[in-house]
Short mmCIF file of C-alpha atoms in Angstrom, two decimals:
data_model
loop_
_atom_site.label_atom_id
_atom_site.label_comp_id
_atom_site.label_asym_id
_atom_site.label_seq_id
_atom_site.Cartn_x
_atom_site.Cartn_y
_atom_site.Cartn_z
CA MET A 1 14.74 5.24 -49.11
CA LYS A 2 14.96 2.10 -47.08
CA TYR A 3 17.09 1.70 -44.01
CA GLY A 4 17.27 -1.98 -43.76
CA ARG A 5 15.05 -5.13 -43.80
CA LEU A 6 12.60 -6.37 -41.13
CA ILE A 7 12.00 -10.16 -41.04
CA ARG A 8 9.70 -12.23 -38.86
CA THR A 9 11.53 -15.23 -37.39
CA GLU A 10 10.53 -18.23 -35.20
CA THR A 11 11.48 -16.26 -32.07
CA GLY A 12 10.41 -12.76 -32.99
CA TRP A 13 11.83 -10.25 -35.36
CA ARG A 14 15.21 -9.53 -36.98
CA MET A 15 16.34 -6.28 -38.51
CA GLU A 16 19.17 -6.59 -41.08
CA ASP A 17 21.38 -4.26 -43.14
CA VAL A 18 20.84 -1.31 -40.86
CA PRO A 19 23.16 1.69 -41.59
CA ALA A 20 25.41 2.92 -38.77
CA HIS A 21 23.64 6.18 -37.99
CA VAL A 22 20.30 4.27 -37.79
CA SER A 23 21.84 1.64 -35.57
CA LEU A 24 22.76 4.34 -33.11
CA ARG A 25 19.25 5.64 -33.00
CA LEU A 26 17.83 2.07 -32.68
CA LYS A 27 19.98 1.41 -29.69
CA GLN A 28 18.57 4.61 -28.10
CA VAL A 29 15.03 3.53 -28.67
CA PHE A 30 15.53 -0.18 -27.81
CA PRO A 31 17.96 -0.02 -24.89
CA ARG A 32 17.59 -3.79 -24.37
CA ILE A 33 19.34 -4.80 -27.60
CA ASN A 34 23.00 -5.64 -27.67
CA LYS A 35 25.08 -2.51 -27.70
CA GLY A 36 27.84 -4.25 -29.46
CA ALA A 37 25.70 -5.46 -32.41
CA ARG A 38 26.33 -3.95 -35.88
CA GLY A 39 23.93 -3.94 -38.67
CA THR A 40 21.75 -6.90 -37.46
CA PHE A 41 19.50 -6.86 -34.49
CA GLU A 42 17.10 -9.44 -32.81
CA PHE A 43 13.87 -8.56 -31.14
CA PRO A 44 11.28 -10.68 -29.12
CA ALA A 45 7.88 -11.64 -30.51
CA ASP A 46 5.60 -9.76 -27.97
CA ASN A 47 2.93 -7.25 -29.13
CA ARG A 48 4.54 -4.36 -27.29
CA THR A 49 7.79 -4.83 -29.26
CA ALA A 50 5.84 -5.15 -32.55
CA ALA A 51 4.11 -1.79 -31.77
CA ASP A 52 7.55 -0.13 -31.12
CA LEU A 53 9.01 -1.60 -34.32
CA ASP A 54 6.04 -0.35 -36.33
CA TRP A 55 6.49 3.07 -34.84
CA PHE A 56 10.23 3.06 -35.50
CA ARG A 57 9.72 2.25 -39.22
CA ASP A 58 7.57 5.33 -39.65
CA ARG A 59 10.83 7.39 -39.15
CA TYR A 60 13.12 4.84 -40.84
CA PRO A 61 11.26 2.92 -43.51
CA LEU A 62 12.22 -0.77 -43.80
CA LEU A 63 11.84 -3.45 -46.45
CA ILE A 64 9.46 -6.12 -45.28
CA ASP A 65 7.63 -9.07 -46.78
CA PRO A 66 3.80 -8.47 -47.23
CA ALA A 67 2.92 -11.33 -44.96
CA ASP A 68 5.36 -10.20 -42.34
CA ASN A 69 3.94 -6.75 -42.70
CA GLN A 70 0.47 -7.99 -41.94
CA ALA A 71 1.70 -9.94 -38.89
CA LEU A 72 3.41 -6.73 -37.57
CA ILE A 73 0.28 -4.69 -37.95
CA ARG A 74 -1.82 -7.38 -36.25
CA SER A 75 0.41 -7.46 -33.29
CA ARG A 76 0.48 -3.67 -33.01
CA LEU A 77 -3.33 -3.46 -33.19
CA ALA A 78 -3.61 -6.22 -30.63
CA HIS A 79 -1.23 -4.19 -28.37
CA GLU A 80 -3.21 -1.04 -28.85
CA GLU A 81 -6.57 -2.73 -28.08
CA SER A 82 -5.17 -4.37 -24.93
CA GLN A 83 -3.87 -1.05 -23.78
CA ALA A 84 -7.05 0.65 -24.46
CA GLU A 85 -9.24 -2.05 -22.66
CA THR A 86 -6.92 -1.92 -19.61
CA GLU A 87 -7.11 1.82 -19.41
CA ARG A 88 -10.90 1.65 -19.57
CA LEU A 89 -10.85 -0.15 -16.27
CA PHE A 90 -9.81 2.98 -14.45
CA LEU A 91 -12.34 5.36 -16.04
CA ASP A 92 -15.42 6.52 -14.13
CA GLY A 93 -17.62 4.41 -16.27
CA PHE A 94 -16.25 1.12 -15.16
CA LYS A 95 -18.70 -1.19 -13.50
CA VAL A 96 -17.96 -4.27 -11.56
CA PRO A 97 -18.75 -7.37 -13.72
CA ALA A 98 -21.08 -10.02 -12.42
CA TYR A 99 -18.86 -12.83 -11.03
CA ALA A 100 -20.94 -15.96 -10.97
CA GLY A 101 -19.98 -18.13 -7.97
CA LEU A 102 -19.90 -15.78 -5.10
CA GLN A 103 -21.37 -16.98 -1.81
CA PRO A 104 -24.63 -15.08 -0.74
CA GLY A 105 -23.91 -11.71 0.69
CA GLN A 106 -20.39 -11.47 -0.72
CA LYS A 107 -19.36 -8.96 -3.30
CA VAL A 108 -16.30 -7.89 -5.25
CA ARG A 109 -15.18 -4.24 -4.54
CA ARG A 110 -14.55 -1.99 -7.56
CA TYR A 111 -10.79 -1.76 -6.92
CA GLN A 112 -10.65 -5.55 -6.63
CA ALA A 113 -12.54 -6.02 -9.82
CA GLN A 114 -10.00 -3.64 -11.60
CA ALA A 115 -7.26 -5.93 -10.49
CA VAL A 116 -9.09 -9.02 -11.60
CA GLU A 117 -9.75 -7.65 -15.13
CA MET A 118 -6.21 -6.31 -15.33
CA ALA A 119 -4.85 -9.82 -14.51
CA ARG A 120 -7.17 -11.32 -17.13
CA LEU A 121 -6.03 -9.00 -19.84
CA SER A 122 -2.36 -9.01 -19.15
CA GLY A 123 -2.02 -12.70 -18.33
CA GLY A 124 0.51 -11.89 -15.65
CA LEU A 125 0.13 -9.31 -12.84
CA LEU A 126 2.11 -8.39 -9.81
CA LEU A 127 -0.53 -7.03 -7.38
CA GLY A 128 1.19 -4.82 -4.84
CA ASP A 129 -1.87 -3.45 -3.02
CA ASP A 130 -1.22 -2.36 0.59
CA VAL A 131 -1.36 -4.98 3.29
CA GLY A 132 -4.94 -5.30 4.37
CA LEU A 133 -6.70 -4.41 1.08
CA GLY A 134 -7.87 -7.89 0.41
CA LYS A 135 -5.48 -9.31 -2.17
CA THR A 136 -6.71 -12.76 -1.22
CA TYR A 137 -10.31 -11.88 -2.02
CA THR A 138 -9.23 -10.30 -5.31
CA THR A 139 -7.47 -13.57 -6.28
CA CYS A 140 -10.63 -15.50 -5.39
CA ALA A 141 -12.67 -13.27 -7.69
CA ALA A 142 -10.18 -13.92 -10.44
CA MET A 143 -10.88 -17.64 -10.08
CA LEU A 144 -14.50 -16.97 -11.05
CA THR A 145 -13.58 -15.54 -14.53
CA PRO A 146 -14.20 -17.75 -17.53
CA GLY A 147 -11.46 -20.29 -18.22
CA ALA A 148 -9.66 -19.70 -14.83
CA LEU A 149 -10.16 -23.26 -13.53
CA PRO A 150 -8.58 -25.42 -12.33
CA ALA A 151 -6.60 -22.95 -10.19
CA VAL A 152 -3.60 -23.32 -7.95
CA VAL A 153 -2.55 -21.08 -5.02
CA VAL A 154 0.96 -21.42 -3.63
CA CYS A 155 1.57 -19.91 -0.15
CA GLN A 156 3.55 -20.02 3.05
CA PRO A 157 2.72 -23.06 5.28
CA HIS A 158 0.91 -21.09 8.03
CA LEU A 159 -1.47 -19.56 5.42
CA GLN A 160 -2.64 -22.75 3.71
CA GLN A 161 -5.68 -23.41 5.78
CA GLN A 162 -6.52 -19.66 5.72
CA TRP A 163 -6.55 -19.62 1.95
CA CYS A 164 -9.00 -22.60 1.91
CA ARG A 165 -11.29 -20.90 4.37
CA VAL A 166 -11.41 -17.66 2.42
CA ILE A 167 -11.88 -19.41 -0.95
CA GLU A 168 -14.85 -21.55 0.35
CA SER A 169 -16.43 -18.67 2.45
CA PHE A 170 -16.17 -16.13 -0.43
CA THR A 171 -16.97 -18.37 -3.39
CA SER A 172 -18.75 -21.62 -4.17
CA LEU A 173 -15.46 -23.20 -5.23
CA LYS A 174 -14.05 -26.27 -3.50
CA ALA A 175 -10.53 -25.88 -2.20
CA HIS A 176 -8.07 -28.55 -1.04
CA ALA A 177 -4.93 -27.97 1.01
CA VAL A 178 -2.26 -30.27 -0.35
CA LYS A 179 -1.05 -32.29 2.63
CA LYS A 180 2.10 -34.02 1.54
CA THR A 181 5.41 -33.18 -0.20
CA ARG A 182 4.95 -36.26 -2.53
CA PRO A 183 2.05 -37.05 -4.85
CA TYR A 184 -1.05 -38.86 -3.60
CA THR A 185 -4.61 -39.29 -4.99
CA LEU A 186 -6.15 -35.80 -4.69
CA PRO A 187 -9.89 -35.29 -4.06
CA ARG A 188 -12.01 -33.40 -6.54
CA ALA A 189 -11.34 -29.64 -6.15
CA ASP A 190 -11.47 -26.48 -8.11
CA VAL A 191 -8.46 -24.98 -6.37
CA LEU A 192 -5.44 -26.71 -4.96
CA VAL A 193 -3.48 -24.84 -2.31
CA PHE A 194 0.19 -25.76 -2.11
CA ARG A 195 2.91 -24.71 0.28
CA TYR A 196 6.11 -23.45 -1.40
CA THR A 197 8.00 -26.29 0.24
CA GLN A 198 5.76 -28.82 -1.54
CA LEU A 199 6.28 -27.68 -5.05
CA ALA A 200 9.43 -29.60 -5.97
CA GLY A 201 7.91 -32.93 -4.97
CA TRP A 202 4.94 -32.44 -7.22
CA VAL A 203 6.58 -31.07 -10.39
CA GLU A 204 5.95 -34.14 -12.46
CA GLN A 205 2.23 -33.85 -11.82
CA PHE A 206 1.90 -30.30 -13.04
CA PRO A 207 1.29 -31.01 -16.70
CA GLU A 208 -1.61 -33.25 -15.75
CA MET A 209 -3.02 -30.66 -13.42
CA ALA A 210 -2.76 -28.00 -16.13
CA PRO A 211 -3.83 -25.03 -13.89
CA GLN A 212 -5.30 -22.17 -15.85
CA LEU A 213 -4.77 -19.71 -12.95
CA VAL A 214 -1.71 -19.72 -10.74
CA ALA A 215 -1.43 -17.27 -7.77
CA PHE A 216 1.76 -16.97 -5.68
CA ASP A 217 0.97 -15.43 -2.29
CA GLU A 218 3.99 -13.46 -0.90
CA ILE A 219 5.77 -14.02 -4.27
CA GLN A 220 9.03 -12.69 -2.82
CA GLU A 221 9.38 -16.29 -1.67
CA LEU A 222 10.57 -16.90 -5.29
CA ARG A 223 13.12 -14.06 -5.42
CA THR A 224 16.00 -16.53 -5.76
CA GLY A 225 14.46 -18.00 -8.89
CA ASP A 226 15.34 -21.42 -10.16
CA LYS A 227 18.46 -21.58 -7.93
CA ALA A 228 16.07 -23.08 -5.34
CA ALA A 229 14.12 -26.22 -6.01
CA LYS A 230 10.79 -24.45 -5.23
CA GLY A 231 11.66 -21.81 -7.86
CA ALA A 232 12.51 -24.26 -10.57
CA ALA A 233 9.32 -26.17 -9.86
CA ALA A 234 7.23 -22.99 -9.92
CA LEU A 235 8.37 -22.36 -13.48
CA GLU A 236 6.98 -25.61 -14.57
CA LEU A 237 3.66 -24.91 -12.65
CA VAL A 238 2.93 -21.68 -14.58
CA LYS A 239 3.66 -23.05 -18.08
CA PRO A 240 0.02 -23.88 -18.89
CA ALA A 241 -1.55 -21.05 -17.02
CA ALA A 242 -3.39 -18.32 -18.84
CA ILE A 243 -3.42 -16.04 -15.72
CA LYS A 244 -0.57 -15.60 -13.28
CA ILE A 245 -0.89 -13.41 -10.23
CA GLY A 246 1.83 -12.54 -7.82
CA LEU A 247 0.67 -11.13 -4.53
CA SER A 248 2.89 -8.94 -2.33
CA ALA A 249 2.95 -5.47 -0.92
CA THR A 250 6.74 -5.93 -0.44
CA PRO A 251 8.05 -7.90 -3.46
CA ILE A 252 11.60 -6.54 -3.12
CA TYR A 253 13.55 -7.54 -0.01
CA ASN A 254 17.00 -6.61 -1.10
CA LYS A 255 18.36 -5.20 -4.32
CA GLY A 256 16.00 -4.03 -7.02
CA ALA A 257 17.11 -6.69 -9.59
CA GLU A 258 14.95 -9.16 -7.57
CA ILE A 259 12.01 -7.79 -9.54
CA TRP A 260 13.45 -9.50 -12.68
CA THR A 261 13.31 -12.86 -11.04
CA ILE A 262 9.73 -12.31 -9.82
CA TYR A 263 8.49 -11.43 -13.36
CA GLN A 264 9.85 -14.64 -14.67
CA TYR A 265 6.81 -16.32 -13.02
CA LEU A 266 4.34 -13.74 -14.27
CA SER A 267 5.29 -12.07 -17.51
CA PRO A 268 8.88 -13.06 -18.47
CA ASP A 269 8.86 -11.08 -21.78
CA VAL A 270 8.32 -7.71 -20.00
CA LEU A 271 11.84 -7.31 -18.76
CA GLY A 272 13.54 -9.61 -21.27
CA PRO A 273 16.58 -11.78 -20.63
CA PHE A 274 18.55 -11.03 -17.43
CA GLU A 275 21.62 -9.65 -19.28
CA ASP A 276 19.35 -7.21 -21.13
CA PHE A 277 17.60 -6.15 -17.88
CA VAL A 278 20.94 -5.45 -16.08
CA ARG A 279 22.32 -3.54 -18.99
CA GLU A 280 19.15 -1.42 -19.37
CA TRP A 281 18.26 -0.88 -15.69
CA CYS A 282 21.02 -1.84 -13.23
CA GLY A 283 24.63 -2.25 -13.91
CA LEU A 284 26.91 -4.85 -12.41
CA SER A 285 25.96 -4.12 -8.80
CA TYR A 286 22.25 -5.20 -9.41
CA TRP A 287 21.03 -2.01 -7.77
CA VAL A 288 18.36 -0.41 -9.99
CA ASN A 289 19.73 2.86 -11.21
CA ASP A 290 16.34 4.59 -11.50
CA PRO A 291 13.76 2.72 -9.39
CA VAL A 292 11.05 5.24 -10.19
CA ALA A 293 11.41 4.86 -13.92
CA LEU A 294 11.36 1.06 -13.61
CA GLY A 295 8.12 1.22 -11.55
CA ASP A 296 6.51 3.49 -14.08
CA TYR A 297 7.60 1.15 -16.89
CA LEU A 298 5.96 -1.83 -15.25
CA ARG A 299 2.78 0.17 -14.61
CA ASP A 300 2.65 1.33 -18.17
CA ALA A 301 3.05 -2.28 -19.28
CA HIS A 302 -0.03 -3.06 -17.21
CA VAL A 303 1.87 -5.86 -15.35
CA PHE A 304 1.98 -4.11 -12.01
CA LEU A 305 -0.76 -2.59 -9.91
CA ARG A 306 -0.56 -1.08 -6.57
CA ARG A 307 -3.16 0.84 -4.53
CA THR A 308 -2.67 2.24 -0.99
CA LYS A 309 -5.36 2.61 1.60
CA ALA A 310 -5.62 6.36 0.77
CA ASP A 311 -6.24 5.60 -2.90
CA ILE A 312 -9.30 3.65 -2.21
CA GLY A 313 -10.62 5.72 0.71
CA GLN A 314 -9.49 3.43 3.50
CA GLU A 315 -6.79 5.60 4.87
CA LEU A 316 -5.73 4.77 8.33
CA PRO A 317 -3.85 7.04 10.70
CA LYS A 318 -0.16 7.10 9.77
CA VAL A 319 1.91 4.49 11.51
CA SER A 320 4.17 6.08 14.23
CA ARG A 321 7.65 4.46 13.74
CA ILE A 322 9.73 5.14 16.83
CA VAL A 323 13.51 4.34 16.99
CA GLU A 324 14.39 4.17 20.62
CA TYR A 325 18.08 3.67 21.61
CA VAL A 326 18.31 1.33 24.61
CA ASP A 327 20.97 0.13 26.96
CA HIS A 328 22.61 -3.11 26.04
CA ASP A 329 24.69 -5.73 27.79
CA ALA A 330 28.17 -4.87 26.51
CA GLY A 331 29.43 -8.23 27.83
CA ALA A 332 27.22 -10.10 25.48
CA LEU A 333 29.00 -8.46 22.58
CA ALA A 334 32.44 -8.55 24.17
CA ARG A 335 32.07 -12.37 24.51
CA ILE A 336 32.10 -12.87 20.79
CA ASP A 337 34.66 -10.15 20.13
CA ASP A 338 37.71 -12.36 19.51
CA ILE A 339 35.89 -14.88 17.28
CA ALA A 340 34.09 -12.05 15.37
CA ARG A 341 37.45 -10.42 14.62
CA GLN A 342 38.90 -13.65 13.41
CA LEU A 343 35.84 -14.13 11.15
CA ALA A 344 36.08 -10.59 9.78
CA VAL A 345 39.72 -11.19 8.87
CA THR A 346 38.92 -14.56 7.20
CA ALA A 347 35.92 -13.03 5.32
CA THR A 348 38.24 -10.51 3.62
CA THR A 349 41.52 -12.24 3.33
CA ALA A 350 40.83 -16.08 2.68
CA LYS A 351 41.97 -17.16 -0.75
CA SER A 352 38.84 -19.44 -1.24
CA TYR A 353 35.59 -17.73 -2.18
CA GLN A 354 33.74 -20.46 -0.32
CA GLU A 355 35.77 -19.93 2.88
CA ARG A 356 35.27 -16.25 2.74
CA GLY A 357 31.48 -16.61 2.24
CA GLN A 358 31.19 -18.99 5.07
CA ALA A 359 33.12 -16.73 7.40
CA ALA A 360 30.90 -13.83 6.45
CA MET A 361 27.74 -15.85 7.12
CA GLU A 362 29.04 -16.89 10.58
CA LEU A 363 29.95 -13.35 11.41
CA ASP A 364 26.54 -12.17 10.36
CA LEU A 365 24.71 -14.81 12.50
CA LYS A 366 26.84 -14.50 15.57
CA LEU A 367 26.82 -10.71 15.71
CA ARG A 368 23.07 -10.43 15.01
CA GLN A 369 22.36 -13.05 17.71
CA ALA A 370 24.71 -11.35 20.20
CA THR A 371 23.10 -7.91 19.52
CA GLY A 372 19.61 -9.41 20.08
CA VAL A 373 20.67 -10.97 23.24
CA ALA A 374 22.52 -7.89 24.43
CA LYS A 375 19.37 -5.68 24.30
CA ALA A 376 16.73 -8.29 25.08
CA GLY A 377 16.49 -7.32 28.75
CA ALA A 378 15.96 -3.63 28.01
CA VAL A 379 13.34 -4.62 25.36
CA ALA A 380 11.48 -6.72 27.83
CA ASN A 381 11.49 -3.89 30.28
CA MET A 382 10.01 -1.49 27.60
CA ALA A 383 7.25 -4.09 26.89
CA ARG A 384 6.46 -4.50 30.58
CA VAL A 385 5.65 -0.88 31.04
CA LEU A 386 3.05 -1.14 28.17
CA LEU A 387 1.55 -4.48 29.42
CA GLU A 388 1.17 -3.21 33.00
CA SER A 389 -0.78 -0.31 31.60
CA GLY A 390 -3.21 -2.64 29.95
CA GLU A 391 -1.77 -2.38 26.39
CA PRO A 392 -1.72 -5.54 24.25
CA VAL A 393 1.71 -5.85 22.65
CA ILE A 394 3.31 -7.94 19.85
CA MET A 395 7.04 -8.36 20.16
CA ALA A 396 9.00 -9.38 17.03
CA ALA A 397 12.38 -11.10 17.00
CA TRP A 398 14.42 -13.61 15.19
CA HIS A 399 16.53 -15.72 17.55
CA ARG A 400 15.28 -18.34 20.01
CA GLU A 401 17.69 -17.09 22.64
CA VAL A 402 15.96 -13.70 22.59
CA TYR A 403 12.55 -15.28 22.99
CA ASP A 404 13.93 -17.26 25.94
CA ILE A 405 15.08 -14.05 27.74
CA TRP A 406 11.72 -12.47 27.03
CA THR A 407 9.86 -15.56 28.32
CA GLU A 408 11.86 -15.54 31.60
CA ALA A 409 11.24 -11.82 32.02
CA LEU A 410 7.54 -11.75 31.00
CA GLY A 411 6.34 -15.25 31.64
CA GLU A 412 3.74 -13.99 34.08
CA PHE A 413 1.89 -12.55 31.08
CA GLU A 414 1.54 -16.10 29.50
CA PRO A 415 2.64 -14.98 25.99
CA ALA A 416 1.42 -16.48 22.87
CA TYR A 417 4.04 -17.81 20.44
CA TYR A 418 4.00 -17.45 16.65
CA THR A 419 7.66 -18.17 15.86
CA GLY A 420 9.44 -20.43 13.49
CA THR A 421 8.99 -23.74 15.59
CA GLU A 422 5.24 -24.12 15.90
CA THR A 423 3.13 -26.09 13.52
CA ALA A 424 0.52 -24.24 11.36
CA ALA A 425 -2.25 -25.53 13.65
CA ALA A 426 -0.42 -24.41 16.74
CA LYS A 427 0.15 -20.96 15.27
CA GLN A 428 -3.56 -20.61 14.67
CA ARG A 429 -4.38 -21.56 18.23
CA GLU A 430 -1.92 -18.97 19.57
CA VAL A 431 -3.47 -16.33 17.25
CA ASP A 432 -6.86 -17.27 18.63
CA ARG A 433 -5.72 -17.08 22.15
CA PHE A 434 -4.21 -13.55 21.66
CA VAL A 435 -7.17 -12.18 19.64
CA SER A 436 -9.70 -13.51 22.09
CA GLY A 437 -7.98 -11.67 24.97
CA GLN A 438 -6.62 -14.68 26.84
CA THR A 439 -3.25 -13.05 26.74
CA ASP A 440 -2.05 -9.49 26.05
CA LEU A 441 1.36 -10.58 24.75
CA MET A 442 2.52 -12.37 21.62
CA PHE A 443 6.01 -13.16 20.48
CA MET A 444 6.12 -13.22 16.62
CA SER A 445 8.98 -14.20 14.35
CA LEU A 446 9.93 -11.40 12.05
CA ARG A 447 9.36 -13.57 8.94
CA SER A 448 6.67 -15.98 10.01
CA GLY A 449 3.62 -13.68 10.17
CA ALA A 450 3.08 -12.64 6.57
CA GLY A 451 -0.50 -12.92 5.64
CA VAL A 452 -1.85 -13.38 9.17
CA ASP A 453 -5.15 -11.57 9.68
CA GLY A 454 -7.12 -10.68 12.73
CA LEU A 455 -4.46 -9.32 14.99
CA GLN A 456 -5.55 -5.71 14.15
CA HIS A 457 -8.80 -6.22 15.99
CA ARG A 458 -6.82 -6.73 19.26
CA CYS A 459 -3.64 -4.81 19.08
CA SER A 460 -2.04 -1.58 17.73
CA THR A 461 1.45 -1.70 19.35
CA LEU A 462 4.45 -3.53 17.94
CA ILE A 463 7.94 -3.78 19.35
CA VAL A 464 10.56 -4.91 16.75
CA GLY A 465 13.16 -6.30 19.16
CA GLU A 466 15.55 -7.40 16.47
CA LEU A 467 16.20 -5.78 13.07
CA ASP A 468 16.11 -7.50 9.71
CA TRP A 469 18.39 -6.78 6.86
CA SER A 470 15.42 -6.17 4.68
CA PRO A 471 13.01 -3.15 5.35
CA ALA A 472 10.30 -5.11 3.62
CA THR A 473 10.33 -7.53 6.55
CA HIS A 474 9.50 -4.65 8.84
CA THR A 475 6.80 -3.43 6.55
CA GLN A 476 5.21 -6.93 6.41
CA ILE A 477 4.98 -7.28 10.12
CA ILE A 478 3.75 -3.76 10.71
CA GLY A 479 1.10 -4.68 8.20
CA ARG A 480 -0.32 -7.33 10.53
CA LEU A 481 -1.68 -4.38 12.56
CA ASP A 482 -1.94 -1.58 10.04
CA ARG A 483 -4.81 -3.02 8.01
CA GLU A 484 -8.51 -2.82 7.45
CA GLY A 485 -10.27 -3.39 10.76
CA GLN A 486 -7.78 -1.42 12.78
CA THR A 487 -9.46 1.33 14.86
CA GLN A 488 -6.40 2.82 16.56
CA PRO A 489 -3.25 4.39 15.38
CA VAL A 490 -0.46 1.87 15.04
CA THR A 491 2.79 2.38 16.89
CA ALA A 492 5.88 0.39 15.75
CA ILE A 493 8.77 0.73 18.21
CA PHE A 494 12.32 -0.12 17.16
CA PRO A 495 14.62 -0.52 20.20
CA VAL A 496 18.19 -0.38 18.86
CA ALA A 497 21.65 -0.57 20.36
CA ASN A 498 24.45 1.82 19.36
CA ASP A 499 26.87 -1.13 18.99
CA GLY A 500 26.82 -4.57 17.39
CA SER A 501 24.85 -5.20 14.21
CA ASP A 502 22.13 -2.54 14.65
CA PRO A 503 24.09 0.46 13.21
CA PRO A 504 25.14 -1.20 9.90
CA MET A 505 21.72 -2.78 9.53
CA MET A 506 20.06 0.64 9.93
CA GLU A 507 22.34 2.10 7.34
CA LEU A 508 21.84 -0.65 4.70
CA ASN A 509 18.09 -0.64 5.37
CA GLY A 510 17.87 2.76 4.10
CA LEU A 511 19.44 1.89 0.75
CA LYS A 512 17.25 -1.13 0.33
CA ALA A 513 14.20 0.84 1.29
CA SER A 514 14.88 3.36 -1.52
CA GLN A 515 15.13 0.59 -4.16
CA SER A 516 11.75 -0.91 -3.08
CA ALA A 517 9.94 2.55 -2.58
CA GLY A 518 11.07 3.86 -5.96
CA ILE A 519 9.78 0.88 -7.93
CA ILE A 520 6.71 0.08 -5.80
CA ASP A 521 5.53 3.60 -4.92
CA ARG A 522 5.62 5.93 -7.82
CA GLY A 523 7.68 9.03 -7.08
CA VAL A 524 8.72 7.90 -3.60
CA GLY A 525 12.22 7.24 -2.53
CA THR A 526 15.56 8.26 -3.71
CA VAL A 527 17.75 6.80 -6.40
CA ALA A 528 20.29 4.63 -4.51
CA SER A 529 23.08 2.64 -5.92
CA SER A 530 25.72 1.21 -3.60
CA ASP A 531 28.16 -1.66 -3.38
CA ARG A 532 28.27 -1.49 0.42
CA THR A 533 27.35 -4.99 1.44
CA ARG A 534 26.30 -6.37 4.80
CA LEU A 535 29.72 -8.03 4.92
CA GLN A 536 31.50 -4.69 4.54
CA ALA A 537 29.20 -3.10 7.06
CA LEU A 538 29.88 -5.73 9.69
CA VAL A 539 33.68 -6.25 9.27
CA ALA A 540 34.31 -2.59 9.60
CA ARG A 541 33.60 -2.77 13.28
CA TYR A 542 36.40 -5.33 13.73
CA LEU A 543 38.93 -4.43 11.08
CA LYS A 544 38.89 -0.72 11.87
CA GLY A 545 38.61 -1.10 15.60
CA GLY A 546 35.46 0.96 15.90
CA LYS A 547 31.79 1.07 14.92
CA PRO A 548 30.79 1.10 11.30
#
């Protein structure tokens, strides 16, 4: 008995004339397909789907043309071979291949070689190794595999020169840091290093460049997808690439659905169209319903790899995260009370969606700034105690007004500045000044320090003076100290106020952390699904007359 017909199409596979009871079973096995479909179903052309279809027809035989049958079997066998080859990478017998082109004295570690070969086999890999495990060096080794050149790296502005230095000190490849946002005559180079902010201006040159390997450092920069010019340009950049690598220990900054956007640059077929992904994994809120299951799915598809320091025998002492409630200047919050209340009302009652959104944004900015300013003096006093005892300290914040208060209070310590206003060259000079011991104090923007290396040789104490909505931001900046080369236990201190934006930010951070941890760290974190937004958390203080 046959239960329908399977046909190969230009875009994949189509199953026709499927009886109702088999349709029900089909929807259970393939949750991505349209639940409203009846009798006819469409499937993508990837090898994994072909293997699943071949398995399904063992239970429910289907009519199929002989040529289509051979194509299905070839795809299934290709999938099985790829799976087997990838799994061999993690067996005891795996040996690091010889990578021609390493500088004398350099070597590729076993766990790095596993990632290189996995990226080569899958064609698109999200490498989520812990901060400090050498994702940059892993990417450089991948550039030495056959057919990987020319290569392109895309990174944040302050890391462009660092990437060039690592590429040329680790390999014999020639790297060029792209200098302008518009095309110019490029020198001969094996690897071009772009800033994310330069991509849109070069998009017409990407077909001519034809990179075979594209690596996105801190790939969470693309989490808004093609809504941003850099995201749309990045989609053009990866079209000819045989190997795509995304680097980030913290790829999810907010809701778990961001992972779908990230995979559009690495392996778009693995999660399917966005509507299918939402139907299968999320729901309308875009919170992933089962983060652990999604993480396991991505691992099993061999498009995600994450190792911790403990996994590879480089376990450092556990970071001490200390939440310390501090006094705050109630007047700083009271001064914005009236306007904040007005914004909260507008954000929830205005007829225009644009007007509500603008009011919510202004409320967020004003309350966060006022909260940072209100506790800035107490945070500076906390840092002074540590500095006067001889302890080097990094202080992280967001607003210039907070830095100004800290500068006035702690100016005698001649702080180094790594914030959002310095040039890339100035940032490096300030890092050198801190690491060399010319100063014991550095002010660092919460979101400007990703990828910075060397601070761990000088410091093990971090004070996060302002909270971020995303727990991944906190993880990133702690990772500047908690990385290979650190010889002391790292202490991260979070001074918080019991008023202002801190209480709702702490609450929402817990939900976001569970989404990230469940997907990224297998078996860690709880399933969280909530529609409580930052807007709801902030306006509660003003509409209810109390704290959230």
